[in-house]
mmCIF file of C-alpha atoms and ligand atoms in Angstrom:
data_model
loop_
_atom_site.group_PDB
_atom_site.id
_atom_site.type_symbol
_atom_site.label_atom_id
_atom_site.label_comp_id
_atom_site.label_asym_id
_atom_site.label_seq_id
_atom_site.Cartn_x
_atom_site.Cartn_y
_atom_site.Cartn_z
ATOM 1 C CA MET A 254 108.902 32.114 80.529
ATOM 2 C CA PRO A 255 105.806 33.362 79.006
ATOM 3 C CA GLY A 256 104.796 31.209 75.900
ATOM 4 C CA ASN A 257 103.684 33.794 72.950
ATOM 5 C CA SER A 258 106.845 33.707 70.680
ATOM 6 C CA PHE A 259 106.872 30.713 68.187
ATOM 7 C CA GLY A 260 110.021 30.051 65.608
ATOM 8 C CA THR A 261 114.079 31.045 65.800
ATOM 9 C CA LEU A 262 114.790 32.869 62.760
ATOM 10 C CA PHE A 263 111.073 33.369 61.236
ATOM 11 C CA ARG A 264 109.909 34.345 64.876
ATOM 12 C CA ILE A 265 106.431 35.144 65.794
ATOM 13 C CA THR A 266 104.603 36.845 69.108
ATOM 14 C CA THR A 267 100.987 36.823 69.142
ATOM 15 C CA TRP A 268 98.732 39.073 71.129
ATOM 16 C CA GLY A 269 95.111 40.137 72.124
ATOM 17 C CA GLU A 270 92.414 38.546 73.253
ATOM 18 C CA SER A 271 88.674 37.324 71.985
ATOM 19 C CA HIS A 272 86.732 40.606 73.157
ATOM 20 C CA GLY A 273 89.783 42.895 73.361
ATOM 21 C CA GLU A 274 90.127 45.914 71.134
ATOM 22 C CA SER A 275 92.334 43.605 68.698
ATOM 23 C CA VAL A 276 94.247 40.736 68.133
ATOM 24 C CA GLY A 277 97.579 40.654 66.096
ATOM 25 C CA VAL A 278 101.107 39.244 65.555
ATOM 26 C CA VAL A 279 104.537 40.472 65.279
ATOM 27 C CA ILE A 280 106.942 38.691 62.978
ATOM 28 C CA ASP A 281 110.701 39.189 63.224
ATOM 29 C CA GLY A 282 112.877 37.820 60.951
ATOM 30 C CA CYS A 283 111.054 37.905 57.555
ATOM 31 C CA PRO A 284 113.532 38.357 54.508
ATOM 32 C CA PRO A 285 113.573 41.962 53.043
ATOM 33 C CA GLY A 286 112.327 42.736 49.321
ATOM 34 C CA MET A 287 109.639 40.290 49.547
ATOM 35 C CA PRO A 288 106.367 41.557 47.782
ATOM 36 C CA LEU A 289 103.870 41.606 50.478
ATOM 37 C CA ASP A 290 100.092 43.210 49.989
ATOM 38 C CA GLU A 291 97.169 43.029 52.841
ATOM 39 C CA SER A 292 95.280 40.962 50.252
ATOM 40 C CA ASP A 293 97.642 37.946 50.444
ATOM 41 C CA ILE A 294 97.165 38.014 54.310
ATOM 42 C CA GLN A 295 93.120 38.544 53.784
ATOM 43 C CA GLU A 296 92.900 35.818 51.307
ATOM 44 C CA MET A 297 93.667 33.303 54.239
ATOM 45 C CA LEU A 298 91.867 35.149 56.846
ATOM 46 C CA ASN A 299 88.847 34.663 54.695
ATOM 47 C CA ARG A 300 89.394 30.771 54.810
ATOM 48 C CA ARG A 301 89.366 31.021 58.738
ATOM 49 C CA LYS A 302 86.123 33.009 59.076
ATOM 50 C CA PRO A 303 82.756 31.890 60.353
ATOM 51 C CA GLY A 304 80.200 31.076 57.648
ATOM 52 C CA GLY A 305 81.660 28.727 55.476
ATOM 53 C CA SER A 306 80.001 26.094 56.440
ATOM 54 C CA ALA A 307 77.318 24.723 58.620
ATOM 55 C CA ALA A 308 79.655 23.763 61.353
ATOM 56 C CA SER A 309 80.582 27.064 61.627
ATOM 57 C CA THR A 310 79.067 29.647 64.194
ATOM 58 C CA THR A 311 76.770 32.488 62.718
ATOM 59 C CA ARG A 312 79.161 35.160 64.586
ATOM 60 C CA LYS A 313 80.423 37.908 61.914
ATOM 61 C CA GLU A 314 84.094 38.151 62.176
ATOM 62 C CA LYS A 315 85.171 40.883 59.764
ATOM 63 C CA ASP A 316 88.907 40.231 60.225
ATOM 64 C CA ARG A 317 90.408 42.597 58.290
ATOM 65 C CA ALA A 318 94.144 42.500 58.065
ATOM 66 C CA MET A 319 95.869 45.853 58.382
ATOM 67 C CA ILE A 320 99.786 46.074 58.023
ATOM 68 C CA MET A 321 101.445 48.266 60.595
ATOM 69 C CA SER A 322 104.848 48.145 59.793
ATOM 70 C CA GLY A 323 107.822 46.357 58.112
ATOM 71 C CA VAL A 324 106.233 46.716 54.733
ATOM 72 C CA PHE A 325 106.972 49.900 52.231
ATOM 73 C CA LYS A 326 105.804 50.143 48.675
ATOM 74 C CA GLY A 327 104.446 46.558 48.945
ATOM 75 C CA LYS A 328 107.506 45.101 49.741
ATOM 76 C CA THR A 329 109.125 43.817 53.248
ATOM 77 C CA THR A 330 111.870 45.685 54.425
ATOM 78 C CA GLY A 331 113.151 43.012 56.811
ATOM 79 C CA THR A 332 112.059 44.955 60.084
ATOM 80 C CA PRO A 333 109.020 43.724 62.323
ATOM 81 C CA ILE A 334 105.797 43.140 60.680
ATOM 82 C CA MET A 335 103.108 43.713 62.763
ATOM 83 C CA ILE A 336 99.945 42.804 61.482
ATOM 84 C CA MET A 337 96.465 43.547 63.611
ATOM 85 C CA VAL A 338 92.975 42.464 63.141
ATOM 86 C CA LYS A 339 90.240 44.273 65.049
ATOM 87 C CA ASN A 340 87.469 42.598 66.713
ATOM 88 C CA THR A 341 84.068 43.220 65.832
ATOM 89 C CA ASP A 342 80.590 41.674 66.261
ATOM 90 C CA VAL A 343 81.858 41.300 70.039
ATOM 91 C CA HIS A 344 78.875 39.920 72.598
ATOM 92 C CA SER A 345 80.668 40.053 76.185
ATOM 93 C CA GLU A 346 77.355 40.393 78.078
ATOM 94 C CA SER A 347 76.470 36.587 76.734
ATOM 95 C CA TYR A 348 79.475 35.515 78.802
ATOM 96 C CA GLU A 349 78.316 37.350 81.921
ATOM 97 C CA LYS A 350 76.732 34.587 83.175
ATOM 98 C CA TYR A 351 79.916 32.178 82.981
ATOM 99 C CA ALA A 352 82.213 34.645 84.513
ATOM 100 C CA ASP A 353 81.811 32.713 88.092
ATOM 101 C CA VAL A 354 81.380 29.182 86.458
ATOM 102 C CA PHE A 355 84.059 27.122 84.741
ATOM 103 C CA ARG A 356 82.744 25.753 81.343
ATOM 104 C CA PRO A 357 83.934 21.952 81.153
ATOM 105 C CA GLY A 358 86.382 21.329 78.216
ATOM 106 C CA HIS A 359 87.445 25.133 78.261
ATOM 107 C CA GLY A 360 90.627 26.466 80.007
ATOM 108 C CA ASP A 361 88.393 28.548 82.477
ATOM 109 C CA ILE A 362 89.532 26.229 85.422
ATOM 110 C CA THR A 363 93.437 26.194 84.570
ATOM 111 C CA TYR A 364 93.642 29.996 83.580
ATOM 112 C CA GLN A 365 92.242 30.659 87.005
ATOM 113 C CA ALA A 366 94.881 28.092 88.497
ATOM 114 C CA LYS A 367 97.784 29.581 86.712
ATOM 115 C CA TYR A 368 96.906 33.394 86.888
ATOM 116 C CA GLY A 369 94.362 33.791 89.786
ATOM 117 C CA ILE A 370 92.325 36.384 87.266
ATOM 118 C CA ARG A 371 91.029 35.654 83.545
ATOM 119 C CA ASP A 372 89.413 37.825 81.061
ATOM 120 C CA TRP A 373 86.201 35.559 80.648
ATOM 121 C CA ARG A 374 84.881 37.343 77.763
ATOM 122 C CA GLY A 375 84.689 34.664 74.850
ATOM 123 C CA GLY A 376 87.453 32.786 76.161
ATOM 124 C CA GLY A 377 90.011 35.418 76.773
ATOM 125 C CA ARG A 378 93.556 34.658 75.229
ATOM 126 C CA ALA A 379 92.720 31.010 75.025
ATOM 127 C CA SER A 380 89.710 31.466 72.356
ATOM 128 C CA ALA A 381 90.131 29.991 68.747
ATOM 129 C CA ARG A 382 89.971 34.238 68.238
ATOM 130 C CA GLU A 383 93.735 34.059 68.941
ATOM 131 C CA THR A 384 94.227 31.753 65.920
ATOM 132 C CA VAL A 385 93.562 34.901 63.631
ATOM 133 C CA ALA A 386 96.844 36.263 64.425
ATOM 134 C CA ARG A 387 98.636 32.971 63.293
ATOM 135 C CA VAL A 388 96.892 32.574 60.178
ATOM 136 C CA ALA A 389 97.869 36.275 59.565
ATOM 137 C CA ALA A 390 101.312 35.270 60.199
ATOM 138 C CA GLY A 391 100.835 31.953 58.219
ATOM 139 C CA ALA A 392 100.276 33.889 55.376
ATOM 140 C CA VAL A 393 103.502 35.853 55.212
ATOM 141 C CA ALA A 394 105.309 32.413 56.278
ATOM 142 C CA LYS A 395 103.338 30.840 52.740
ATOM 143 C CA ALA A 396 105.031 33.920 50.627
ATOM 144 C CA VAL A 397 108.623 32.904 51.662
ATOM 145 C CA LEU A 398 107.708 29.309 50.769
ATOM 146 C CA ASP A 399 105.871 30.354 47.337
ATOM 147 C CA ARG A 400 109.350 31.877 46.275
ATOM 148 C CA GLU A 401 110.883 28.328 46.821
ATOM 149 C CA ASN A 402 107.925 26.422 45.077
ATOM 150 C CA ILE A 403 106.829 25.133 48.381
ATOM 151 C CA ALA A 404 103.181 24.745 48.998
ATOM 152 C CA VAL A 405 101.168 23.593 52.016
ATOM 153 C CA SER A 406 97.810 22.322 51.924
ATOM 154 C CA SER A 407 95.332 20.869 54.032
ATOM 155 C CA CYS A 408 91.716 18.945 53.827
ATOM 156 C CA THR A 409 89.502 17.297 56.154
ATOM 157 C CA VAL A 410 89.468 13.086 55.924
ATOM 158 C CA GLU A 411 87.185 12.595 58.873
ATOM 159 C CA LEU A 412 84.293 14.444 60.926
ATOM 160 C CA GLY A 413 82.055 12.866 63.401
ATOM 161 C CA GLY A 414 83.177 9.358 62.630
ATOM 162 C CA ILE A 415 82.103 10.132 58.768
ATOM 163 C CA LYS A 416 85.739 9.367 57.028
ATOM 164 C CA ALA A 417 86.602 10.582 53.346
ATOM 165 C CA VAL A 418 87.130 7.461 51.472
ATOM 166 C CA ARG A 419 87.349 8.513 47.276
ATOM 167 C CA MET A 420 90.269 11.010 47.989
ATOM 168 C CA ASN A 421 89.605 13.164 45.128
ATOM 169 C CA PRO A 422 91.840 16.496 45.800
ATOM 170 C CA GLU A 423 90.020 18.320 43.318
ATOM 171 C CA SER A 424 86.688 18.069 45.567
ATOM 172 C CA VAL A 425 88.545 20.118 48.565
ATOM 173 C CA SER A 426 87.615 23.357 47.005
ATOM 174 C CA LYS A 427 84.091 22.200 45.877
ATOM 175 C CA ASN A 428 82.540 21.337 49.175
ATOM 176 C CA ALA A 429 82.164 23.484 52.612
ATOM 177 C CA PHE A 430 84.192 21.030 54.551
ATOM 178 C CA PHE A 431 87.211 21.084 52.729
ATOM 179 C CA CYS A 432 86.724 17.403 52.141
ATOM 180 C CA PRO A 433 88.317 15.520 49.205
ATOM 181 C CA ASP A 434 85.370 12.794 49.029
ATOM 182 C CA MET A 435 82.263 14.902 47.720
ATOM 183 C CA LYS A 436 79.955 11.867 49.361
ATOM 184 C CA ALA A 437 81.431 11.707 52.624
ATOM 185 C CA ALA A 438 81.089 15.995 52.444
ATOM 186 C CA LEU A 439 77.306 15.500 51.926
ATOM 187 C CA LYS A 440 77.119 13.089 54.950
ATOM 188 C CA MET A 441 78.881 15.441 57.049
ATOM 189 C CA GLY A 442 76.714 18.189 56.165
ATOM 190 C CA LYS A 443 73.655 16.121 57.525
ATOM 191 C CA LEU A 444 75.453 14.981 60.524
ATOM 192 C CA VAL A 445 76.573 18.908 61.647
ATOM 193 C CA LYS A 446 72.701 19.743 61.160
ATOM 194 C CA GLU A 447 71.817 17.004 63.381
ATOM 195 C CA VAL A 448 74.011 17.466 66.272
ATOM 196 C CA LYS A 449 73.426 20.945 66.195
ATOM 197 C CA LYS A 450 70.225 20.431 67.018
ATOM 198 C CA LYS A 451 70.755 18.134 69.962
ATOM 199 C CA GLY A 452 72.866 20.806 71.374
ATOM 200 C CA ASP A 453 76.407 18.761 71.048
ATOM 201 C CA SER A 454 79.328 18.900 69.126
ATOM 202 C CA ILE A 455 81.688 16.810 67.088
ATOM 203 C CA GLY A 456 85.497 16.540 65.928
ATOM 204 C CA GLY A 457 87.452 15.083 63.312
ATOM 205 C CA ILE A 458 90.879 14.728 61.731
ATOM 206 C CA VAL A 459 92.378 17.422 59.517
ATOM 207 C CA GLU A 460 95.289 16.095 57.075
ATOM 208 C CA ILE A 461 97.850 18.477 56.180
ATOM 209 C CA GLU A 462 100.608 18.499 53.341
ATOM 210 C CA ALA A 463 103.846 20.026 52.385
ATOM 211 C CA ARG A 464 105.152 19.638 48.980
ATOM 212 C CA GLY A 465 108.245 20.751 47.528
ATOM 213 C CA VAL A 466 110.224 20.543 50.874
ATOM 214 C CA PRO A 467 113.860 20.071 49.928
ATOM 215 C CA ALA A 468 116.142 17.792 51.660
ATOM 216 C CA GLY A 469 117.898 18.764 54.536
ATOM 217 C CA LEU A 470 115.376 21.098 56.827
ATOM 218 C CA GLY A 471 115.119 20.297 60.331
ATOM 219 C CA GLU A 472 117.897 20.887 63.639
ATOM 220 C CA PRO A 473 118.403 17.627 65.599
ATOM 221 C CA VAL A 474 118.342 16.905 68.167
ATOM 222 C CA PHE A 475 115.275 18.785 69.984
ATOM 223 C CA ASP A 476 114.529 21.116 67.329
ATOM 224 C CA LYS A 477 114.213 17.969 64.527
ATOM 225 C CA LEU A 478 111.533 19.355 61.953
ATOM 226 C CA ASP A 479 108.620 16.616 62.868
ATOM 227 C CA ALA A 480 109.062 17.651 66.779
ATOM 228 C CA ASP A 481 108.599 21.615 65.708
ATOM 229 C CA ILE A 482 105.901 20.494 63.202
ATOM 230 C CA ALA A 483 104.130 18.490 66.316
ATOM 231 C CA LYS A 484 104.636 21.663 68.841
ATOM 232 C CA GLY A 485 103.070 24.224 66.445
ATOM 233 C CA LEU A 486 99.756 21.998 65.675
ATOM 234 C CA MET A 487 99.740 20.972 69.289
ATOM 235 C CA SER A 488 99.798 24.503 70.184
ATOM 236 C CA ILE A 489 96.290 25.088 68.736
ATOM 237 C CA GLY A 490 93.520 25.179 70.738
ATOM 238 C CA ALA A 491 91.004 21.826 70.128
ATOM 239 C CA VAL A 492 93.715 19.684 68.525
ATOM 240 C CA LYS A 493 94.630 16.751 70.747
ATOM 241 C CA GLY A 494 97.128 14.339 68.480
ATOM 242 C CA VAL A 495 99.468 14.855 65.854
ATOM 243 C CA GLU A 496 100.560 12.061 63.482
ATOM 244 C CA ILE A 497 103.638 12.278 60.648
ATOM 245 C CA GLY A 498 103.327 9.786 57.893
ATOM 246 C CA ALA A 499 102.355 6.403 58.930
ATOM 247 C CA GLY A 500 101.873 7.656 62.490
ATOM 248 C CA PHE A 501 100.082 5.633 65.151
ATOM 249 C CA SER A 502 99.474 3.107 62.438
ATOM 250 C CA ALA A 503 103.476 2.299 62.165
ATOM 251 C CA ALA A 504 103.210 0.733 65.680
ATOM 252 C CA GLY A 505 101.165 -2.146 64.637
ATOM 253 C CA ILE A 506 103.227 -3.179 61.529
ATOM 254 C CA THR A 507 106.591 -4.790 60.658
ATOM 255 C CA GLY A 508 109.949 -3.017 59.555
ATOM 256 C CA SER A 509 109.696 -4.560 56.252
ATOM 257 C CA GLU A 510 106.241 -3.209 55.792
ATOM 258 C CA ASN A 511 107.330 0.437 57.634
ATOM 259 C CA ASN A 512 110.619 1.375 55.786
ATOM 260 C CA ASP A 513 110.471 3.517 52.843
ATOM 261 C CA PRO A 514 112.356 1.375 49.833
ATOM 262 C CA ILE A 515 115.290 3.749 48.198
ATOM 263 C CA THR A 516 115.668 3.920 44.354
ATOM 264 C CA PRO A 517 117.910 6.077 42.337
ATOM 265 C CA GLU A 518 114.514 8.001 41.494
ATOM 266 C CA GLY A 519 113.576 8.358 45.096
ATOM 267 C CA PHE A 520 111.589 6.384 47.592
ATOM 268 C CA LEU A 521 108.834 3.979 46.887
ATOM 269 C CA THR A 522 106.667 4.458 49.639
ATOM 270 C CA ASN A 523 106.136 7.459 51.983
ATOM 271 C CA LYS A 524 105.471 5.856 55.785
ATOM 272 C CA ALA A 525 108.087 8.358 57.057
ATOM 273 C CA GLY A 526 105.820 11.338 56.010
ATOM 274 C CA GLY A 527 108.903 12.875 54.692
ATOM 275 C CA ILE A 528 110.756 13.152 57.650
ATOM 276 C CA LEU A 529 113.857 10.712 58.654
ATOM 277 C CA ALA A 530 115.695 11.464 62.029
ATOM 278 C CA GLY A 531 113.966 14.617 62.181
ATOM 279 C CA ILE A 532 115.347 15.853 58.668
ATOM 280 C CA SER A 533 113.220 16.427 55.612
ATOM 281 C CA ASN A 534 114.013 13.921 53.134
ATOM 282 C CA GLY A 535 112.419 15.688 50.134
ATOM 283 C CA ASP A 536 109.258 13.501 49.802
ATOM 284 C CA VAL A 537 105.803 15.072 50.712
ATOM 285 C CA ILE A 538 105.467 15.724 54.239
ATOM 286 C CA SER A 539 102.038 14.418 55.552
ATOM 287 C CA ILE A 540 100.816 15.043 58.846
ATOM 288 C CA ARG A 541 97.283 14.238 60.419
ATOM 289 C CA VAL A 542 95.459 16.337 63.172
ATOM 290 C CA ALA A 543 93.339 15.036 65.755
ATOM 291 C CA VAL A 544 90.579 17.582 66.492
ATOM 292 C CA LYS A 545 88.617 17.455 69.482
ATOM 293 C CA PRO A 546 84.791 17.972 69.717
ATOM 294 C CA ILE A 547 84.005 21.939 70.653
ATOM 295 C CA PRO A 548 83.704 21.979 74.339
ATOM 296 C CA SER A 549 80.877 24.948 74.289
ATOM 297 C CA ILE A 550 77.834 22.691 74.135
ATOM 298 C CA GLU A 551 73.922 23.240 74.964
ATOM 299 C CA THR A 552 73.689 19.900 76.356
ATOM 300 C CA GLU A 553 73.590 20.470 80.240
ATOM 301 C CA GLN A 554 76.729 19.163 81.975
ATOM 302 C CA ASN A 555 78.073 19.341 85.650
ATOM 303 C CA THR A 556 80.324 21.563 86.932
ATOM 304 C CA ILE A 557 81.707 23.813 89.817
ATOM 305 C CA ASP A 558 81.908 27.581 90.356
ATOM 306 C CA ILE A 559 84.857 29.665 91.495
ATOM 307 C CA SER A 560 84.229 28.678 94.844
ATOM 308 C CA GLY A 561 83.948 25.314 94.717
ATOM 309 C CA LYS A 562 80.546 24.813 94.642
ATOM 310 C CA GLN A 563 78.599 22.040 92.190
ATOM 311 C CA ARG A 564 76.864 23.734 89.756
ATOM 312 C CA THR A 565 75.170 22.525 86.024
ATOM 313 C CA ILE A 566 76.091 24.905 82.722
ATOM 314 C CA SER A 567 74.255 24.595 79.711
ATOM 315 C CA VAL A 568 76.551 26.878 77.179
ATOM 316 C CA LYS A 569 74.622 28.734 74.892
ATOM 317 C CA GLY A 570 75.435 31.310 72.224
ATOM 318 C CA ARG A 571 77.074 31.391 68.865
ATOM 319 C CA HIS A 572 79.392 28.522 68.495
ATOM 320 C CA ASP A 573 81.043 26.232 66.417
ATOM 321 C CA VAL A 574 79.650 22.609 66.095
ATOM 322 C CA SER A 575 83.164 21.583 65.195
ATOM 323 C CA ALA A 576 86.587 23.490 64.757
ATOM 324 C CA ILE A 577 86.292 21.690 61.527
ATOM 325 C CA PRO A 578 86.903 23.273 59.106
ATOM 326 C CA ARG A 579 87.960 26.423 60.105
ATOM 327 C CA ILE A 580 90.899 24.824 61.954
ATOM 328 C CA ASN A 581 92.351 23.764 58.681
ATOM 329 C CA VAL A 582 93.597 27.374 57.683
ATOM 330 C CA VAL A 583 95.144 27.164 61.161
ATOM 331 C CA CYS A 584 97.171 24.049 60.629
ATOM 332 C CA GLU A 585 98.364 24.855 57.293
ATOM 333 C CA ALA A 586 99.620 28.223 59.076
ATOM 334 C CA MET A 587 101.168 26.561 61.317
ATOM 335 C CA VAL A 588 102.929 24.031 59.445
ATOM 336 C CA SER A 589 104.020 27.087 56.869
ATOM 337 C CA LEU A 590 105.461 29.096 60.045
ATOM 338 C CA VAL A 591 107.417 26.276 61.062
ATOM 339 C CA ILE A 592 109.042 25.041 57.361
ATOM 340 C CA ALA A 593 109.943 28.984 56.964
ATOM 341 C CA ASP A 594 111.778 29.302 59.741
ATOM 342 C CA HIS A 595 113.619 26.119 59.216
ATOM 343 C CA LEU A 596 114.203 26.954 55.869
ATOM 344 C CA LEU A 597 116.184 30.009 56.750
ATOM 345 C CA ARG A 598 117.316 27.988 59.818
ATOM 346 C CA GLN A 599 119.419 25.823 56.979
ATOM 347 C CA ARG A 600 120.274 28.539 54.833
ATOM 348 C CA ALA A 601 121.981 29.904 57.585
ATOM 349 C CA ILE A 602 124.446 27.174 57.978
ATOM 350 C CA THR A 603 124.685 26.277 54.534
ATOM 351 C CA ARG A 604 125.044 30.071 52.759
HETATM 352 C C1 FMN B 261 89.102 27.328 64.477
HETATM 353 C C2 FMN B 261 88.458 26.686 65.966
HETATM 354 C C3 FMN B 261 87.429 27.400 66.139
HETATM 355 C C4 FMN B 261 86.593 27.197 67.219
HETATM 356 N N1 FMN B 261 85.693 27.534 68.001
HETATM 357 C C5 FMN B 261 85.362 27.164 69.061
HETATM 358 C C6 FMN B 261 83.707 27.709 69.452
HETATM 359 O O1 FMN B 261 83.249 28.435 68.577
HETATM 360 N N2 FMN B 261 83.582 27.531 70.827
HETATM 361 C C7 FMN B 261 83.992 26.989 71.809
HETATM 362 O O2 FMN B 261 83.799 26.730 72.592
HETATM 363 N N3 FMN B 261 85.553 26.430 71.416
HETATM 364 C C8 FMN B 261 86.056 26.491 70.029
HETATM 365 N N4 FMN B 261 87.221 26.384 69.845
HETATM 366 C C9 FMN B 261 88.091 25.289 70.595
HETATM 367 C C10 FMN B 261 88.361 25.753 71.991
HETATM 368 O O3 FMN B 261 89.149 26.945 71.678
HETATM 369 C C11 FMN B 261 89.299 24.572 72.634
HETATM 370 O O4 FMN B 261 89.146 23.815 72.846
HETATM 371 C C12 FMN B 261 89.488 25.428 74.101
HETATM 372 O O5 FMN B 261 90.323 26.585 74.235
HETATM 373 C C13 FMN B 261 90.314 24.622 75.187
HETATM 374 O O6 FMN B 261 91.397 24.193 74.487
HETATM 375 P P1 FMN B 261 91.989 22.563 74.363
HETATM 376 O O7 FMN B 261 90.814 22.025 73.444
HETATM 377 O O8 FMN B 261 93.616 22.734 73.590
HETATM 378 O O9 FMN B 261 92.310 22.021 75.907
HETATM 379 C C14 FMN B 261 87.597 26.312 68.343
HETATM 380 C C15 FMN B 261 89.099 26.208 68.123
HETATM 381 C C16 FMN B 261 89.322 26.523 66.992
HETATM 382 C C17 FMN B 261 91.045 26.229 66.596
#
């Protein structure tokens, strides 16, 4: 079965390739009567666009969202919402030299193995361009969550090994890396410039939080809330790990350290990250995502061509030095989609 759809009641299907005519999404199951405007979607898409930081590509992606269906007089109608974004500033000719070689760290070799044919222009369907569709859908999911006072946010807690130490949420919007620690953000800026000069790339960690999520969301046993969040986030290119709450650090502490004590006022700590037995517990849902370094690097690497012959490759072009910070809003979108879907699923069994 093809895997281009995600969600059960709030269901999205994305389509399009990096250098095709356009990319987009069809959202099925969005509640009717909800105010929705192209500007709501545009605001999120603008956060994904290149150019916000030194870590981002110099490609100019206009990314203007066009609502093609499902909205009438500024309100959702309950019918499928289709959002389309045209691909502009496309330079396919710069990919011709990679048409018959596999770029290390990319899906070229696996797409070839799977389909026996691939659109090599800009990475085709495996390109981060596909995340435009997720972000557009995530903006609609966010509008669903807004009505319930659920807020999903994200920030950069590590880039190229530089960690945010002093956490000030107000700093997130004040630097290009969306880092809660201004001092760390300055160091990140310097590092990105050095890495770029060397023709290399870096990865990092993004933290996502969902506040105001009511207790009870999640469908044991296979559609647990944490399982669906992990699936949604792992489906983003370059994401290599997902932690909920204490995550991997829970493996090294005792039960008495890891359990969150319960009081009539609520949980005293949040090692669970807001989810117990796959169901939200009403506390803040906290998630961390490990992002790998960008695979397209100028540093020369060994590879093979389509006939299996040894080659070397240096990937030149307009690439991000890191998927962070552009990936942050994509993570927010995926978490918003999962929570909106589970909100509707919970309503289906309780109302
Ligand atoms: C927001 C975002 C931006 C990205 N930018 C680039 C880029 O400019 N160049 C590149 O080679 N990979 C980029 N990537 C990563 C690749 O799309 C991804 O690593 C590749 O498709 C292989 O998939 P995998 O890392 O999941 O194995 C980006 C990913 C995201 C989510």
